[in-house]
CSV table of C-alpha atoms in Angstrom, one decimal:
chain,number,residue,atom,x,y,z
A,1,UNK,CA,-66.0,-38.8,73.3
A,2,UNK,CA,-64.6,-38.0,76.7
A,3,UNK,CA,-64.1,-41.7,77.3
A,4,UNK,CA,-62.0,-41.9,74.1
A,5,UNK,CA,-59.9,-38.9,75.3
A,6,UNK,CA,-59.4,-40.6,78.7
A,7,UNK,CA,-58.0,-43.8,77.1
A,8,UNK,CA,-55.8,-41.7,74.8
A,9,UNK,CA,-54.4,-39.9,77.8
A,10,UNK,CA,-53.6,-43.3,79.4
A,11,UNK,CA,-51.8,-44.4,76.3
A,12,UNK,CA,-49.6,-41.4,76.1
A,13,UNK,CA,-49.0,-41.3,79.9
A,14,UNK,CA,-47.8,-44.9,79.7
A,15,UNK,CA,-45.3,-44.2,77.0
A,16,UNK,CA,-44.1,-41.1,78.9
A,17,UNK,CA,-42.9,-43.1,81.9
A,18,UNK,CA,-40.6,-45.2,79.8
A,19,UNK,CA,-39.2,-42.3,77.7
A,20,UNK,CA,-38.6,-40.3,80.9
A,21,UNK,CA,-36.9,-43.3,82.7
A,22,UNK,CA,-34.4,-43.6,79.8
A,23,UNK,CA,-34.0,-39.8,79.6
A,24,UNK,CA,-33.2,-39.3,83.3
A,25,UNK,CA,-30.8,-42.3,83.5
A,26,UNK,CA,-27.8,-40.0,83.2
A,27,UNK,CA,-29.4,-36.7,84.1
A,28,UNK,CA,-30.6,-35.1,87.3
A,29,UNK,CA,-34.3,-35.7,87.6
A,30,UNK,CA,-35.2,-32.0,88.4
A,31,UNK,CA,-33.2,-30.7,85.5
A,32,UNK,CA,-34.9,-33.2,83.2
A,33,UNK,CA,-38.3,-32.3,84.5
A,34,UNK,CA,-37.6,-28.6,83.9
A,35,UNK,CA,-36.5,-29.3,80.3
A,36,UNK,CA,-39.5,-31.5,79.6
A,37,UNK,CA,-41.8,-28.7,80.8
A,38,UNK,CA,-40.4,-26.3,78.2
A,39,UNK,CA,-41.3,-28.8,75.5
A,40,UNK,CA,-44.8,-29.3,77.0
A,41,UNK,CA,-45.3,-25.5,77.2
A,42,UNK,CA,-44.5,-25.0,73.5
A,43,UNK,CA,-46.7,-27.9,72.5
A,44,UNK,CA,-49.6,-26.8,74.7
A,45,UNK,CA,-49.6,-23.2,73.5
A,46,UNK,CA,-49.3,-24.4,69.9
A,47,UNK,CA,-52.5,-26.4,70.4
A,48,UNK,CA,-54.2,-23.2,71.8
A,49,UNK,CA,-53.5,-21.3,68.6
A,50,UNK,CA,-54.4,-24.3,66.4
A,51,UNK,CA,-57.9,-24.6,68.0
A,52,UNK,CA,-58.3,-20.8,68.2
A,53,UNK,CA,-58.9,-20.5,71.9
A,54,UNK,CA,-56.3,-17.8,72.6
A,55,UNK,CA,-59.0,-15.1,72.3
A,56,UNK,CA,-60.8,-16.6,75.3
A,57,UNK,CA,-57.9,-15.8,77.7
A,58,UNK,CA,-59.4,-12.4,78.7
A,59,UNK,CA,-62.7,-14.2,79.6
A,60,UNK,CA,-61.0,-16.5,82.2
A,61,UNK,CA,-62.4,-15.7,85.7
A,62,UNK,CA,-60.3,-15.1,88.8
A,63,UNK,CA,-61.7,-18.3,90.4
A,64,UNK,CA,-60.8,-20.4,87.3
A,65,UNK,CA,-57.3,-18.8,87.2
A,66,UNK,CA,-56.7,-19.5,90.9
A,67,UNK,CA,-57.6,-23.2,90.6
A,68,UNK,CA,-55.6,-23.6,87.4
A,69,UNK,CA,-52.6,-22.1,89.2
A,70,UNK,CA,-53.1,-24.4,92.2
A,71,UNK,CA,-53.5,-27.4,89.9
A,72,UNK,CA,-50.3,-26.4,88.2
A,73,UNK,CA,-48.4,-26.2,91.5
A,74,UNK,CA,-49.7,-29.6,92.5
A,75,UNK,CA,-48.7,-31.0,89.1
A,76,UNK,CA,-45.2,-29.5,89.6
A,77,UNK,CA,-44.9,-31.2,93.0
A,78,UNK,CA,-46.1,-34.5,91.6
A,79,UNK,CA,-43.7,-34.4,88.7
A,80,UNK,CA,-40.7,-33.5,90.8
A,81,UNK,CA,-41.4,-36.4,93.2
A,82,UNK,CA,-42.4,-38.9,90.4
A,83,UNK,CA,-39.3,-38.5,88.3
A,84,UNK,CA,-37.1,-38.5,91.4
A,85,UNK,CA,-38.7,-41.8,92.3
A,86,UNK,CA,-38.2,-43.1,88.8
A,87,UNK,CA,-34.6,-42.2,88.9
A,88,UNK,CA,-34.1,-44.1,92.2
A,89,UNK,CA,-36.4,-47.1,91.7
A,90,UNK,CA,-37.9,-49.6,89.2
A,91,UNK,CA,-40.6,-48.4,86.9
A,92,UNK,CA,-42.6,-51.5,87.8
A,93,UNK,CA,-42.7,-50.4,91.5
A,94,UNK,CA,-42.9,-46.6,91.2
A,95,UNK,CA,-45.7,-46.5,88.7
A,96,UNK,CA,-48.2,-48.6,90.8
A,97,UNK,CA,-47.8,-46.3,93.8
A,98,UNK,CA,-48.2,-43.2,91.6
A,99,UNK,CA,-51.4,-44.7,90.0
A,100,UNK,CA,-52.8,-45.5,93.5
A,101,UNK,CA,-53.7,-41.8,93.5
A,102,UNK,CA,-56.9,-43.0,91.9
A,103,UNK,CA,-58.3,-44.0,95.3
A,104,UNK,CA,-57.5,-40.7,96.9
A,105,UNK,CA,-58.9,-38.8,93.9
A,106,UNK,CA,-62.2,-40.7,94.1
A,107,UNK,CA,-62.5,-40.0,97.8
A,108,UNK,CA,-61.8,-36.3,97.2
A,109,UNK,CA,-64.2,-36.2,94.2
A,110,UNK,CA,-66.9,-37.5,96.6
A,111,UNK,CA,-66.1,-35.0,99.3
A,112,UNK,CA,-65.3,-31.9,97.3
A,113,UNK,CA,-67.1,-32.3,94.0
A,114,UNK,CA,-70.1,-34.2,95.2
A,115,UNK,CA,-69.7,-37.1,92.8
A,116,UNK,CA,-71.6,-40.3,93.8
A,117,UNK,CA,-69.7,-43.1,95.6
A,118,UNK,CA,-71.4,-46.4,94.9
A,119,UNK,CA,-70.8,-49.9,96.2
A,120,UNK,CA,-69.2,-50.7,92.8
A,121,UNK,CA,-66.8,-47.8,93.1
A,122,UNK,CA,-65.8,-48.8,96.6
A,123,UNK,CA,-65.1,-52.3,95.4
A,124,UNK,CA,-63.0,-50.9,92.6
A,125,UNK,CA,-61.0,-48.7,95.0
A,126,UNK,CA,-60.3,-51.6,97.4
A,127,UNK,CA,-59.1,-53.7,94.4
A,128,UNK,CA,-56.7,-51.0,93.3
A,129,UNK,CA,-55.4,-50.6,96.8
A,130,UNK,CA,-54.8,-54.3,97.2
A,131,UNK,CA,-53.2,-54.6,93.8
A,132,UNK,CA,-50.9,-51.7,94.5
A,133,UNK,CA,-49.7,-53.4,97.7
A,134,UNK,CA,-49.0,-56.6,95.9
A,135,UNK,CA,-47.0,-54.8,93.3
A,136,UNK,CA,-44.7,-52.9,95.7
A,137,UNK,CA,-43.8,-55.8,97.9
A,138,UNK,CA,-40.0,-56.4,97.9
A,139,UNK,CA,-38.5,-58.7,95.3
A,140,UNK,CA,-36.4,-61.6,96.5
A,141,UNK,CA,-33.2,-60.2,94.9
A,142,UNK,CA,-30.0,-58.6,96.1
A,143,UNK,CA,-30.6,-55.2,97.8
A,144,UNK,CA,-30.4,-52.0,95.9
A,145,UNK,CA,-27.8,-49.4,96.7
A,146,UNK,CA,-28.6,-47.4,99.8
A,147,UNK,CA,-29.3,-44.2,97.8
A,148,UNK,CA,-32.2,-46.0,96.1
A,149,UNK,CA,-34.2,-46.5,99.3
A,150,UNK,CA,-36.0,-43.2,99.1
A,151,UNK,CA,-37.9,-44.0,95.9
A,152,UNK,CA,-41.1,-45.0,97.8
A,153,UNK,CA,-41.2,-41.7,99.8
A,154,UNK,CA,-41.1,-39.7,96.6
A,155,UNK,CA,-43.6,-42.1,94.8
A,156,UNK,CA,-46.1,-41.6,97.7
A,157,UNK,CA,-45.7,-37.8,97.6
A,158,UNK,CA,-46.2,-38.0,93.8
A,159,UNK,CA,-49.5,-39.8,94.3
A,160,UNK,CA,-50.8,-37.3,96.8
A,161,UNK,CA,-50.0,-34.3,94.6
A,162,UNK,CA,-51.5,-36.1,91.6
A,163,UNK,CA,-54.8,-36.5,93.4
A,164,UNK,CA,-54.8,-32.8,94.3
A,165,UNK,CA,-54.0,-32.0,90.6
A,166,UNK,CA,-57.1,-33.9,89.4
A,167,UNK,CA,-59.5,-32.3,91.8
A,168,UNK,CA,-58.1,-28.7,91.4
A,169,UNK,CA,-57.9,-29.2,87.7
A,170,UNK,CA,-61.5,-30.4,87.4
A,171,UNK,CA,-62.7,-27.3,89.2
A,172,UNK,CA,-60.4,-24.9,87.2
A,173,UNK,CA,-61.0,-26.5,83.8
A,174,UNK,CA,-64.8,-26.1,84.0
A,175,UNK,CA,-64.5,-22.4,83.4
A,176,UNK,CA,-62.1,-22.4,80.4
A,177,UNK,CA,-61.5,-24.2,77.1
A,178,UNK,CA,-59.5,-27.3,78.0
A,179,UNK,CA,-56.4,-26.6,75.8
A,180,UNK,CA,-56.1,-23.0,77.1
A,181,UNK,CA,-56.5,-24.3,80.6
A,182,UNK,CA,-53.8,-26.8,80.1
A,183,UNK,CA,-51.4,-24.2,78.6
A,184,UNK,CA,-52.0,-21.8,81.6
A,185,UNK,CA,-51.3,-24.6,84.1
A,186,UNK,CA,-48.1,-25.5,82.2
A,187,UNK,CA,-46.7,-22.0,82.8
A,188,UNK,CA,-47.0,-22.6,86.5
A,189,UNK,CA,-45.3,-26.0,86.3
A,190,UNK,CA,-42.5,-24.5,84.3
A,191,UNK,CA,-41.8,-21.8,86.9
A,192,UNK,CA,-41.9,-24.4,89.7
A,193,UNK,CA,-39.5,-26.8,87.9
A,194,UNK,CA,-36.9,-24.2,87.2
A,195,UNK,CA,-37.1,-22.6,90.6
A,196,UNK,CA,-36.2,-26.1,92.0
A,197,UNK,CA,-33.3,-26.4,89.5
A,198,UNK,CA,-31.8,-23.0,90.5
A,199,UNK,CA,-32.5,-23.6,94.2
A,200,UNK,CA,-30.5,-26.8,94.1
A,201,UNK,CA,-27.9,-25.2,91.9
A,202,UNK,CA,-28.2,-27.8,89.2
A,203,UNK,CA,-28.6,-25.4,86.2
A,204,UNK,CA,-25.0,-26.0,85.0
A,205,UNK,CA,-25.9,-29.7,84.5
A,206,UNK,CA,-27.9,-28.7,81.4
A,207,UNK,CA,-24.7,-28.4,79.4
A,208,UNK,CA,-23.6,-31.9,80.4
A,209,UNK,CA,-26.7,-33.7,79.0
A,210,UNK,CA,-25.8,-36.2,76.2
A,211,UNK,CA,-27.6,-36.3,72.9
A,212,UNK,CA,-29.5,-39.5,73.8
A,213,UNK,CA,-30.8,-38.1,77.0
A,214,UNK,CA,-31.9,-34.9,75.2
A,215,UNK,CA,-33.8,-36.9,72.7
A,216,UNK,CA,-35.7,-39.0,75.2
A,217,UNK,CA,-36.4,-36.1,77.5
A,218,UNK,CA,-37.9,-34.1,74.7
A,219,UNK,CA,-39.9,-37.1,73.4
A,220,UNK,CA,-41.3,-37.6,76.9
A,221,UNK,CA,-42.3,-33.9,76.9
A,222,UNK,CA,-44.2,-34.3,73.7
A,223,UNK,CA,-46.1,-37.5,74.9
A,224,UNK,CA,-46.8,-35.7,78.2
A,225,UNK,CA,-48.3,-32.8,76.3
A,226,UNK,CA,-50.5,-35.1,74.3
A,227,UNK,CA,-51.5,-36.9,77.5
A,228,UNK,CA,-52.4,-33.7,79.2
A,229,UNK,CA,-54.5,-32.3,76.4
A,230,UNK,CA,-56.5,-35.5,76.2
A,231,UNK,CA,-56.8,-35.8,80.0
A,232,UNK,CA,-58.1,-32.4,80.6
A,233,UNK,CA,-60.5,-32.5,77.7
A,234,UNK,CA,-61.9,-35.7,79.2
A,235,UNK,CA,-61.9,-34.2,82.7
A,236,UNK,CA,-63.8,-31.2,81.4
A,237,UNK,CA,-66.6,-33.3,79.8
A,238,UNK,CA,-66.7,-36.3,82.2
A,239,UNK,CA,-66.7,-37.3,85.8
A,240,UNK,CA,-63.3,-37.1,87.6
A,241,UNK,CA,-64.1,-40.4,89.4
A,242,UNK,CA,-64.3,-42.1,86.1
A,243,UNK,CA,-61.7,-40.2,84.0
A,244,UNK,CA,-59.0,-40.7,86.5
A,245,UNK,CA,-59.3,-44.5,86.8
A,246,UNK,CA,-59.2,-44.8,82.9
A,247,UNK,CA,-56.1,-42.6,82.8
A,248,UNK,CA,-54.4,-44.8,85.4
A,249,UNK,CA,-54.7,-47.8,83.0
A,250,UNK,CA,-51.5,-46.3,81.5
A,251,UNK,CA,-49.8,-48.7,84.0
A,252,UNK,CA,-50.5,-51.5,81.4
A,253,UNK,CA,-48.6,-49.6,78.7
A,254,UNK,CA,-45.8,-48.7,81.1
A,255,UNK,CA,-45.2,-52.2,82.3
A,256,UNK,CA,-45.3,-53.7,78.8
A,257,UNK,CA,-42.7,-51.2,77.6
A,258,UNK,CA,-40.6,-51.6,80.7
A,259,UNK,CA,-40.4,-55.3,80.0
A,260,UNK,CA,-39.6,-54.8,76.3
A,261,UNK,CA,-37.1,-52.0,76.6
A,262,UNK,CA,-35.9,-51.8,80.2
A,263,UNK,CA,-35.9,-55.6,80.8
A,264,UNK,CA,-37.7,-55.1,84.1
A,265,UNK,CA,-39.7,-58.3,84.9
A,266,UNK,CA,-42.7,-58.8,87.2
A,267,UNK,CA,-42.7,-61.4,90.0
A,268,UNK,CA,-45.7,-63.7,90.3
A,269,UNK,CA,-47.0,-61.5,93.1
A,270,UNK,CA,-46.5,-58.3,91.2
A,271,UNK,CA,-48.3,-59.8,88.2
A,272,UNK,CA,-51.2,-60.8,90.4
A,273,UNK,CA,-51.3,-57.2,91.7
A,274,UNK,CA,-51.4,-55.9,88.2
A,275,UNK,CA,-54.4,-58.1,87.4
A,276,UNK,CA,-56.2,-56.9,90.5
A,277,UNK,CA,-55.5,-53.2,89.7
A,278,UNK,CA,-56.8,-53.6,86.2
A,279,UNK,CA,-59.9,-55.5,87.5
A,280,UNK,CA,-60.5,-52.7,90.0
A,281,UNK,CA,-60.2,-50.1,87.3
A,282,UNK,CA,-62.5,-51.9,84.9
A,283,UNK,CA,-65.0,-52.3,87.8
A,284,UNK,CA,-65.1,-48.5,88.2
A,285,UNK,CA,-66.2,-48.2,84.5
A,286,UNK,CA,-69.4,-50.3,85.1
């Protein structure tokens, strides 16, 4: 069942990137992230009460709580960087870099969690790295505005924080019911997101968000919540070095929807990179 949850996580994560891209088009990315987190918090705690795991909150150990908090902080950092990168760059370029966190996660899983690192896994990691490089090479089109040049920096930071999120989350989620663990992490992410909003003095921009942006920001929050619940259930029952690659297949969903709704097209080199990434990911499942 954990494989099914991992694929469900990928589906919802892929949809999230498109909904978020549309939602933050006319909205500050940090403000949008903070609002999305409120939706996710409500959704995640609703699931806690639905499955009846709230009573287990007093049984959560100090170690579990520490790692859940650290995982939440890493998630907050990853989100803030990811959605800033999405606001500045194309989905087709930001997403592959973010998904390259798979490689770092597998290395950390080998070092920290003691998961096996086979020849097949190494080949899969190399393929994902090569595919990512092919997908982020510059297009032969007119240069973007100067302000958009920082998207790669934020995308790389997002990948690093995402890797830490997976490892810390794997350790933390082992000692608690997955829905409850997700809900606890979301509280940390919420605080981080709003601290950034107030620190940058962007809180007044909430009043300026149009109805369309509100709709897509909230929808992206719901799909993120669904993705999280599936992801951490899969992470709790399966190996991080397998769950994470499956989750990163969300790139297929994202690119398909970016083509249909955002009219972003892949170059031949980017398409080849996508094929290599998918081949590398499938290799990891052998």
